[in-house]
């Protein structure tokens, strides 16, 4: 009974549209975030590199989800794919929330001292990024753009590091 909610349709997939312009903006935010990942840092000694990367992920996720929600308000339809992976993702977030609530140190388990991995807030942002990936990158065009942005960013880093090594 409950597994019927998570079964995917076996019908032939129709041609997927790219969605509203807000969906395109949300996808662009994620693609730009993927491109800027190797270059992003906060130039203050009080901010560590993992904190800066997690902050970038959080801001990127919040901005992208806001644009996606505006697109859903414009459409008037919220279509969330029925997937066992999405159910597993939601249950993982629920388990981390329960773990944070029943932990002896709620603050450390909920958000940590800063943006640390393994806290509820970090898992929530990772789940948000995974959800947005499931929703926004269903079309091959957007997925290809994400791959190209990621590969291009690492190629730029490679060229800069090679120039640094060979130029001294």
mmCIF file of the C-alpha atoms, coordinates in Angstrom:
data_MODEL
# 
_entry.id   MODEL 
# 
loop_
_atom_site.group_PDB 
_atom_site.id 
_atom_site.type_symbol 
_atom_site.label_atom_id 
_atom_site.label_alt_id 
_atom_site.label_comp_id 
_atom_site.label_asym_id 
_atom_site.label_entity_id 
_atom_site.label_seq_id 
_atom_site.pdbx_PDB_ins_code 
_atom_site.Cartn_x 
_atom_site.Cartn_y 
_atom_site.Cartn_z 
_atom_site.occupancy 
_atom_site.B_iso_or_equiv 
_atom_site.pdbx_formal_charge 
_atom_site.auth_seq_id 
_atom_site.auth_comp_id 
_atom_site.auth_asym_id 
_atom_site.auth_atom_id 
_atom_site.pdbx_PDB_model_num 
ATOM 1   C CA . UNK A 1 1   ? 0.000  0.000  0.000   1.00 0.00 ? 1   UNK A CA 1 
ATOM 2   C CA . UNK A 1 2   ? 2.608  2.537  1.009   1.00 0.00 ? 2   UNK A CA 1 
ATOM 3   C CA . UNK A 1 3   ? 4.974  1.423  -1.770  1.00 0.00 ? 3   UNK A CA 1 
ATOM 4   C CA . UNK A 1 4   ? 2.355  2.438  -4.344  1.00 0.00 ? 4   UNK A CA 1 
ATOM 5   C CA . UNK A 1 5   ? 3.096  6.051  -3.421  1.00 0.00 ? 5   UNK A CA 1 
ATOM 6   C CA . UNK A 1 6   ? 6.704  5.685  -4.474  1.00 0.00 ? 6   UNK A CA 1 
ATOM 7   C CA . UNK A 1 7   ? 6.331  3.721  -7.696  1.00 0.00 ? 7   UNK A CA 1 
ATOM 8   C CA . UNK A 1 8   ? 7.531  5.507  -10.779 1.00 0.00 ? 8   UNK A CA 1 
ATOM 9   C CA . UNK A 1 9   ? 5.364  5.682  -13.818 1.00 0.00 ? 9   UNK A CA 1 
ATOM 10  C CA . UNK A 1 10  ? 6.068  3.028  -16.445 1.00 0.00 ? 10  UNK A CA 1 
ATOM 11  C CA . UNK A 1 11  ? 4.475  5.062  -19.211 1.00 0.00 ? 11  UNK A CA 1 
ATOM 12  C CA . UNK A 1 12  ? 6.698  6.413  -21.967 1.00 0.00 ? 12  UNK A CA 1 
ATOM 13  C CA . UNK A 1 13  ? 8.225  9.682  -20.830 1.00 0.00 ? 13  UNK A CA 1 
ATOM 14  C CA . UNK A 1 14  ? 6.784  12.690 -22.570 1.00 0.00 ? 14  UNK A CA 1 
ATOM 15  C CA . UNK A 1 15  ? 9.010  15.471 -23.797 1.00 0.00 ? 15  UNK A CA 1 
ATOM 16  C CA . UNK A 1 16  ? 9.897  17.436 -20.710 1.00 0.00 ? 16  UNK A CA 1 
ATOM 17  C CA . UNK A 1 17  ? 9.763  21.177 -20.911 1.00 0.00 ? 17  UNK A CA 1 
ATOM 18  C CA . UNK A 1 18  ? 12.372 23.258 -19.203 1.00 0.00 ? 18  UNK A CA 1 
ATOM 19  C CA . UNK A 1 19  ? 9.737  24.742 -16.881 1.00 0.00 ? 19  UNK A CA 1 
ATOM 20  C CA . UNK A 1 20  ? 9.262  28.399 -16.094 1.00 0.00 ? 20  UNK A CA 1 
ATOM 21  C CA . UNK A 1 21  ? 11.920 31.055 -16.284 1.00 0.00 ? 21  UNK A CA 1 
ATOM 22  C CA . UNK A 1 22  ? 12.250 30.793 -12.506 1.00 0.00 ? 22  UNK A CA 1 
ATOM 23  C CA . UNK A 1 23  ? 13.156 27.119 -12.891 1.00 0.00 ? 23  UNK A CA 1 
ATOM 24  C CA . UNK A 1 24  ? 15.799 28.195 -15.389 1.00 0.00 ? 24  UNK A CA 1 
ATOM 25  C CA . UNK A 1 25  ? 17.122 30.780 -12.923 1.00 0.00 ? 25  UNK A CA 1 
ATOM 26  C CA . UNK A 1 26  ? 17.201 28.190 -10.133 1.00 0.00 ? 26  UNK A CA 1 
ATOM 27  C CA . UNK A 1 27  ? 19.095 25.775 -12.380 1.00 0.00 ? 27  UNK A CA 1 
ATOM 28  C CA . UNK A 1 28  ? 21.489 28.567 -13.362 1.00 0.00 ? 28  UNK A CA 1 
ATOM 29  C CA . UNK A 1 29  ? 22.150 29.310 -9.674  1.00 0.00 ? 29  UNK A CA 1 
ATOM 30  C CA . UNK A 1 30  ? 23.139 25.683 -9.119  1.00 0.00 ? 30  UNK A CA 1 
ATOM 31  C CA . UNK A 1 31  ? 25.223 25.546 -12.305 1.00 0.00 ? 31  UNK A CA 1 
ATOM 32  C CA . UNK A 1 32  ? 27.017 28.769 -11.357 1.00 0.00 ? 32  UNK A CA 1 
ATOM 33  C CA . UNK A 1 33  ? 27.558 27.399 -7.856  1.00 0.00 ? 33  UNK A CA 1 
ATOM 34  C CA . UNK A 1 34  ? 29.087 24.232 -9.299  1.00 0.00 ? 34  UNK A CA 1 
ATOM 35  C CA . UNK A 1 35  ? 31.389 26.310 -11.508 1.00 0.00 ? 35  UNK A CA 1 
ATOM 36  C CA . UNK A 1 36  ? 32.470 28.595 -8.655  1.00 0.00 ? 36  UNK A CA 1 
ATOM 37  C CA . UNK A 1 37  ? 33.031 25.778 -6.152  1.00 0.00 ? 37  UNK A CA 1 
ATOM 38  C CA . UNK A 1 38  ? 36.823 25.464 -6.606  1.00 0.00 ? 38  UNK A CA 1 
ATOM 39  C CA . UNK A 1 39  ? 37.312 29.246 -6.558  1.00 0.00 ? 39  UNK A CA 1 
ATOM 40  C CA . UNK A 1 40  ? 35.125 30.149 -3.586  1.00 0.00 ? 40  UNK A CA 1 
ATOM 41  C CA . UNK A 1 41  ? 36.695 31.182 -0.313  1.00 0.00 ? 41  UNK A CA 1 
ATOM 42  C CA . UNK A 1 42  ? 36.170 33.896 2.272   1.00 0.00 ? 42  UNK A CA 1 
ATOM 43  C CA . UNK A 1 43  ? 39.401 35.891 2.673   1.00 0.00 ? 43  UNK A CA 1 
ATOM 44  C CA . UNK A 1 44  ? 39.267 36.228 6.443   1.00 0.00 ? 44  UNK A CA 1 
ATOM 45  C CA . UNK A 1 45  ? 41.276 34.121 8.833   1.00 0.00 ? 45  UNK A CA 1 
ATOM 46  C CA . UNK A 1 46  ? 38.281 33.618 11.108  1.00 0.00 ? 46  UNK A CA 1 
ATOM 47  C CA . UNK A 1 47  ? 36.453 31.615 8.376   1.00 0.00 ? 47  UNK A CA 1 
ATOM 48  C CA . UNK A 1 48  ? 37.776 28.168 7.566   1.00 0.00 ? 48  UNK A CA 1 
ATOM 49  C CA . UNK A 1 49  ? 37.581 26.735 4.059   1.00 0.00 ? 49  UNK A CA 1 
ATOM 50  C CA . UNK A 1 50  ? 34.983 24.057 4.980   1.00 0.00 ? 50  UNK A CA 1 
ATOM 51  C CA . UNK A 1 51  ? 32.851 26.797 6.567   1.00 0.00 ? 51  UNK A CA 1 
ATOM 52  C CA . UNK A 1 52  ? 33.072 28.870 3.381   1.00 0.00 ? 52  UNK A CA 1 
ATOM 53  C CA . UNK A 1 53  ? 32.151 25.904 1.171   1.00 0.00 ? 53  UNK A CA 1 
ATOM 54  C CA . UNK A 1 54  ? 29.196 24.985 3.389   1.00 0.00 ? 54  UNK A CA 1 
ATOM 55  C CA . UNK A 1 55  ? 28.059 28.602 3.448   1.00 0.00 ? 55  UNK A CA 1 
ATOM 56  C CA . UNK A 1 56  ? 28.195 28.668 -0.358  1.00 0.00 ? 56  UNK A CA 1 
ATOM 57  C CA . UNK A 1 57  ? 26.114 25.500 -0.512  1.00 0.00 ? 57  UNK A CA 1 
ATOM 58  C CA . UNK A 1 58  ? 23.575 26.912 1.940   1.00 0.00 ? 58  UNK A CA 1 
ATOM 59  C CA . UNK A 1 59  ? 23.186 30.224 0.105   1.00 0.00 ? 59  UNK A CA 1 
ATOM 60  C CA . UNK A 1 60  ? 23.037 28.493 -3.269  1.00 0.00 ? 60  UNK A CA 1 
ATOM 61  C CA . UNK A 1 61  ? 20.392 26.063 -2.015  1.00 0.00 ? 61  UNK A CA 1 
ATOM 62  C CA . UNK A 1 62  ? 18.258 28.742 -0.403  1.00 0.00 ? 62  UNK A CA 1 
ATOM 63  C CA . UNK A 1 63  ? 18.361 31.011 -3.460  1.00 0.00 ? 63  UNK A CA 1 
ATOM 64  C CA . UNK A 1 64  ? 17.604 28.112 -5.815  1.00 0.00 ? 64  UNK A CA 1 
ATOM 65  C CA . UNK A 1 65  ? 14.698 26.828 -3.706  1.00 0.00 ? 65  UNK A CA 1 
ATOM 66  C CA . UNK A 1 66  ? 13.227 30.337 -3.522  1.00 0.00 ? 66  UNK A CA 1 
ATOM 67  C CA . UNK A 1 67  ? 13.290 30.634 -7.325  1.00 0.00 ? 67  UNK A CA 1 
ATOM 68  C CA . UNK A 1 68  ? 11.863 27.130 -7.675  1.00 0.00 ? 68  UNK A CA 1 
ATOM 69  C CA . UNK A 1 69  ? 9.029  27.978 -5.260  1.00 0.00 ? 69  UNK A CA 1 
ATOM 70  C CA . UNK A 1 70  ? 8.289  31.196 -7.175  1.00 0.00 ? 70  UNK A CA 1 
ATOM 71  C CA . UNK A 1 71  ? 8.103  29.088 -10.340 1.00 0.00 ? 71  UNK A CA 1 
ATOM 72  C CA . UNK A 1 72  ? 5.660  26.744 -8.618  1.00 0.00 ? 72  UNK A CA 1 
ATOM 73  C CA . UNK A 1 73  ? 3.516  29.712 -7.582  1.00 0.00 ? 73  UNK A CA 1 
ATOM 74  C CA . UNK A 1 74  ? 3.566  30.918 -11.180 1.00 0.00 ? 74  UNK A CA 1 
ATOM 75  C CA . UNK A 1 75  ? 2.561  27.477 -12.522 1.00 0.00 ? 75  UNK A CA 1 
ATOM 76  C CA . UNK A 1 76  ? 0.080  26.745 -9.774  1.00 0.00 ? 76  UNK A CA 1 
ATOM 77  C CA . UNK A 1 77  ? 1.238  23.102 -9.838  1.00 0.00 ? 77  UNK A CA 1 
ATOM 78  C CA . UNK A 1 78  ? 3.763  21.374 -7.616  1.00 0.00 ? 78  UNK A CA 1 
ATOM 79  C CA . UNK A 1 79  ? 5.034  18.182 -9.212  1.00 0.00 ? 79  UNK A CA 1 
ATOM 80  C CA . UNK A 1 80  ? 7.384  16.165 -7.056  1.00 0.00 ? 80  UNK A CA 1 
ATOM 81  C CA . UNK A 1 81  ? 8.634  12.901 -8.503  1.00 0.00 ? 81  UNK A CA 1 
ATOM 82  C CA . UNK A 1 82  ? 7.484  9.761  -6.740  1.00 0.00 ? 82  UNK A CA 1 
ATOM 83  C CA . UNK A 1 83  ? 10.723 8.042  -5.965  1.00 0.00 ? 83  UNK A CA 1 
ATOM 84  C CA . UNK A 1 84  ? 12.004 5.690  -3.319  1.00 0.00 ? 84  UNK A CA 1 
ATOM 85  C CA . UNK A 1 85  ? 15.178 7.792  -3.255  1.00 0.00 ? 85  UNK A CA 1 
ATOM 86  C CA . UNK A 1 86  ? 13.201 10.877 -2.272  1.00 0.00 ? 86  UNK A CA 1 
ATOM 87  C CA . UNK A 1 87  ? 11.481 8.909  0.495   1.00 0.00 ? 87  UNK A CA 1 
ATOM 88  C CA . UNK A 1 88  ? 14.881 7.692  1.712   1.00 0.00 ? 88  UNK A CA 1 
ATOM 89  C CA . UNK A 1 89  ? 16.190 11.255 1.623   1.00 0.00 ? 89  UNK A CA 1 
ATOM 90  C CA . UNK A 1 90  ? 13.279 12.524 3.695   1.00 0.00 ? 90  UNK A CA 1 
ATOM 91  C CA . UNK A 1 91  ? 13.654 9.688  6.196   1.00 0.00 ? 91  UNK A CA 1 
ATOM 92  C CA . UNK A 1 92  ? 17.374 10.464 6.518   1.00 0.00 ? 92  UNK A CA 1 
ATOM 93  C CA . UNK A 1 93  ? 16.572 14.089 7.326   1.00 0.00 ? 93  UNK A CA 1 
ATOM 94  C CA . UNK A 1 94  ? 13.931 12.949 9.840   1.00 0.00 ? 94  UNK A CA 1 
ATOM 95  C CA . UNK A 1 95  ? 16.409 10.598 11.535  1.00 0.00 ? 95  UNK A CA 1 
ATOM 96  C CA . UNK A 1 96  ? 19.002 13.363 11.835  1.00 0.00 ? 96  UNK A CA 1 
ATOM 97  C CA . UNK A 1 97  ? 16.364 15.708 13.283  1.00 0.00 ? 97  UNK A CA 1 
ATOM 98  C CA . UNK A 1 98  ? 15.316 13.106 15.852  1.00 0.00 ? 98  UNK A CA 1 
ATOM 99  C CA . UNK A 1 99  ? 18.958 12.483 16.672  1.00 0.00 ? 99  UNK A CA 1 
ATOM 100 C CA . UNK A 1 100 ? 19.568 16.188 17.204  1.00 0.00 ? 100 UNK A CA 1 
ATOM 101 C CA . UNK A 1 101 ? 16.467 16.578 19.373  1.00 0.00 ? 101 UNK A CA 1 
ATOM 102 C CA . UNK A 1 102 ? 17.335 13.674 21.662  1.00 0.00 ? 102 UNK A CA 1 
ATOM 103 C CA . UNK A 1 103 ? 21.043 14.446 21.824  1.00 0.00 ? 103 UNK A CA 1 
ATOM 104 C CA . UNK A 1 104 ? 22.506 15.592 25.166  1.00 0.00 ? 104 UNK A CA 1 
ATOM 105 C CA . UNK A 1 105 ? 23.957 18.608 23.371  1.00 0.00 ? 105 UNK A CA 1 
ATOM 106 C CA . UNK A 1 106 ? 21.170 19.895 21.151  1.00 0.00 ? 106 UNK A CA 1 
ATOM 107 C CA . UNK A 1 107 ? 23.096 22.893 19.798  1.00 0.00 ? 107 UNK A CA 1 
ATOM 108 C CA . UNK A 1 108 ? 26.142 20.854 18.770  1.00 0.00 ? 108 UNK A CA 1 
ATOM 109 C CA . UNK A 1 109 ? 23.977 18.197 17.109  1.00 0.00 ? 109 UNK A CA 1 
ATOM 110 C CA . UNK A 1 110 ? 21.622 20.626 15.432  1.00 0.00 ? 110 UNK A CA 1 
ATOM 111 C CA . UNK A 1 111 ? 24.031 23.116 13.871  1.00 0.00 ? 111 UNK A CA 1 
ATOM 112 C CA . UNK A 1 112 ? 27.421 22.540 15.459  1.00 0.00 ? 112 UNK A CA 1 
ATOM 113 C CA . UNK A 1 113 ? 29.823 25.316 16.312  1.00 0.00 ? 113 UNK A CA 1 
ATOM 114 C CA . UNK A 1 114 ? 29.826 26.441 12.689  1.00 0.00 ? 114 UNK A CA 1 
ATOM 115 C CA . UNK A 1 115 ? 28.729 24.709 9.502   1.00 0.00 ? 115 UNK A CA 1 
ATOM 116 C CA . UNK A 1 116 ? 30.112 21.285 10.320  1.00 0.00 ? 116 UNK A CA 1 
ATOM 117 C CA . UNK A 1 117 ? 29.486 18.035 8.505   1.00 0.00 ? 117 UNK A CA 1 
ATOM 118 C CA . UNK A 1 118 ? 27.292 15.529 10.283  1.00 0.00 ? 118 UNK A CA 1 
ATOM 119 C CA . UNK A 1 119 ? 24.946 18.019 11.907  1.00 0.00 ? 119 UNK A CA 1 
ATOM 120 C CA . UNK A 1 120 ? 21.253 18.282 11.141  1.00 0.00 ? 120 UNK A CA 1 
ATOM 121 C CA . UNK A 1 121 ? 21.668 21.610 9.341   1.00 0.00 ? 121 UNK A CA 1 
ATOM 122 C CA . UNK A 1 122 ? 24.380 20.268 7.039   1.00 0.00 ? 122 UNK A CA 1 
ATOM 123 C CA . UNK A 1 123 ? 22.353 17.152 6.219   1.00 0.00 ? 123 UNK A CA 1 
ATOM 124 C CA . UNK A 1 124 ? 19.324 19.361 5.573   1.00 0.00 ? 124 UNK A CA 1 
ATOM 125 C CA . UNK A 1 125 ? 21.276 21.466 3.062   1.00 0.00 ? 125 UNK A CA 1 
ATOM 126 C CA . UNK A 1 126 ? 22.705 18.355 1.387   1.00 0.00 ? 126 UNK A CA 1 
ATOM 127 C CA . UNK A 1 127 ? 19.182 16.944 1.133   1.00 0.00 ? 127 UNK A CA 1 
ATOM 128 C CA . UNK A 1 128 ? 17.980 20.265 -0.280  1.00 0.00 ? 128 UNK A CA 1 
ATOM 129 C CA . UNK A 1 129 ? 20.718 20.147 -2.925  1.00 0.00 ? 129 UNK A CA 1 
ATOM 130 C CA . UNK A 1 130 ? 19.796 16.545 -3.781  1.00 0.00 ? 130 UNK A CA 1 
ATOM 131 C CA . UNK A 1 131 ? 16.099 17.449 -4.015  1.00 0.00 ? 131 UNK A CA 1 
ATOM 132 C CA . UNK A 1 132 ? 16.849 20.381 -6.296  1.00 0.00 ? 132 UNK A CA 1 
ATOM 133 C CA . UNK A 1 133 ? 19.018 18.129 -8.419  1.00 0.00 ? 133 UNK A CA 1 
ATOM 134 C CA . UNK A 1 134 ? 16.147 15.664 -8.778  1.00 0.00 ? 134 UNK A CA 1 
ATOM 135 C CA . UNK A 1 135 ? 13.694 18.400 -9.702  1.00 0.00 ? 135 UNK A CA 1 
ATOM 136 C CA . UNK A 1 136 ? 15.695 20.819 -11.824 1.00 0.00 ? 136 UNK A CA 1 
ATOM 137 C CA . UNK A 1 137 ? 18.010 18.504 -13.738 1.00 0.00 ? 137 UNK A CA 1 
ATOM 138 C CA . UNK A 1 138 ? 15.546 16.066 -15.271 1.00 0.00 ? 138 UNK A CA 1 
ATOM 139 C CA . UNK A 1 139 ? 16.257 17.339 -18.775 1.00 0.00 ? 139 UNK A CA 1 
ATOM 140 C CA . UNK A 1 140 ? 19.422 16.334 -20.563 1.00 0.00 ? 140 UNK A CA 1 
ATOM 141 C CA . UNK A 1 141 ? 20.192 19.921 -21.564 1.00 0.00 ? 141 UNK A CA 1 
ATOM 142 C CA . UNK A 1 142 ? 20.412 21.186 -18.004 1.00 0.00 ? 142 UNK A CA 1 
ATOM 143 C CA . UNK A 1 143 ? 22.324 18.139 -16.847 1.00 0.00 ? 143 UNK A CA 1 
ATOM 144 C CA . UNK A 1 144 ? 24.801 18.584 -19.687 1.00 0.00 ? 144 UNK A CA 1 
ATOM 145 C CA . UNK A 1 145 ? 25.228 22.266 -18.734 1.00 0.00 ? 145 UNK A CA 1 
ATOM 146 C CA . UNK A 1 146 ? 25.968 21.216 -15.146 1.00 0.00 ? 146 UNK A CA 1 
ATOM 147 C CA . UNK A 1 147 ? 28.566 18.704 -16.326 1.00 0.00 ? 147 UNK A CA 1 
ATOM 148 C CA . UNK A 1 148 ? 30.192 21.276 -18.611 1.00 0.00 ? 148 UNK A CA 1 
ATOM 149 C CA . UNK A 1 149 ? 30.311 23.899 -15.838 1.00 0.00 ? 149 UNK A CA 1 
ATOM 150 C CA . UNK A 1 150 ? 31.909 21.443 -13.414 1.00 0.00 ? 150 UNK A CA 1 
ATOM 151 C CA . UNK A 1 151 ? 34.462 20.204 -15.927 1.00 0.00 ? 151 UNK A CA 1 
ATOM 152 C CA . UNK A 1 152 ? 35.254 23.765 -17.047 1.00 0.00 ? 152 UNK A CA 1 
ATOM 153 C CA . UNK A 1 153 ? 35.887 24.897 -13.487 1.00 0.00 ? 153 UNK A CA 1 
ATOM 154 C CA . UNK A 1 154 ? 38.317 22.068 -12.864 1.00 0.00 ? 154 UNK A CA 1 
ATOM 155 C CA . UNK A 1 155 ? 40.035 22.734 -16.182 1.00 0.00 ? 155 UNK A CA 1 
ATOM 156 C CA . UNK A 1 156 ? 40.522 26.377 -15.170 1.00 0.00 ? 156 UNK A CA 1 
ATOM 157 C CA . UNK A 1 157 ? 42.004 25.253 -11.853 1.00 0.00 ? 157 UNK A CA 1 
ATOM 158 C CA . UNK A 1 158 ? 44.249 22.785 -13.699 1.00 0.00 ? 158 UNK A CA 1 
ATOM 159 C CA . UNK A 1 159 ? 45.514 25.469 -16.096 1.00 0.00 ? 159 UNK A CA 1 
ATOM 160 C CA . UNK A 1 160 ? 46.153 27.905 -13.244 1.00 0.00 ? 160 UNK A CA 1 
ATOM 161 C CA . UNK A 1 161 ? 48.031 25.278 -11.229 1.00 0.00 ? 161 UNK A CA 1 
ATOM 162 C CA . UNK A 1 162 ? 50.044 24.169 -14.267 1.00 0.00 ? 162 UNK A CA 1 
ATOM 163 C CA . UNK A 1 163 ? 50.949 27.784 -15.008 1.00 0.00 ? 163 UNK A CA 1 
ATOM 164 C CA . UNK A 1 164 ? 51.945 28.234 -11.368 1.00 0.00 ? 164 UNK A CA 1 
ATOM 165 C CA . UNK A 1 165 ? 54.191 25.156 -11.478 1.00 0.00 ? 165 UNK A CA 1 
ATOM 166 C CA . UNK A 1 166 ? 55.838 25.895 -14.813 1.00 0.00 ? 166 UNK A CA 1 
ATOM 167 C CA . UNK A 1 167 ? 56.108 29.685 -14.434 1.00 0.00 ? 167 UNK A CA 1 
ATOM 168 C CA . UNK A 1 168 ? 57.528 29.355 -10.949 1.00 0.00 ? 168 UNK A CA 1 
# 
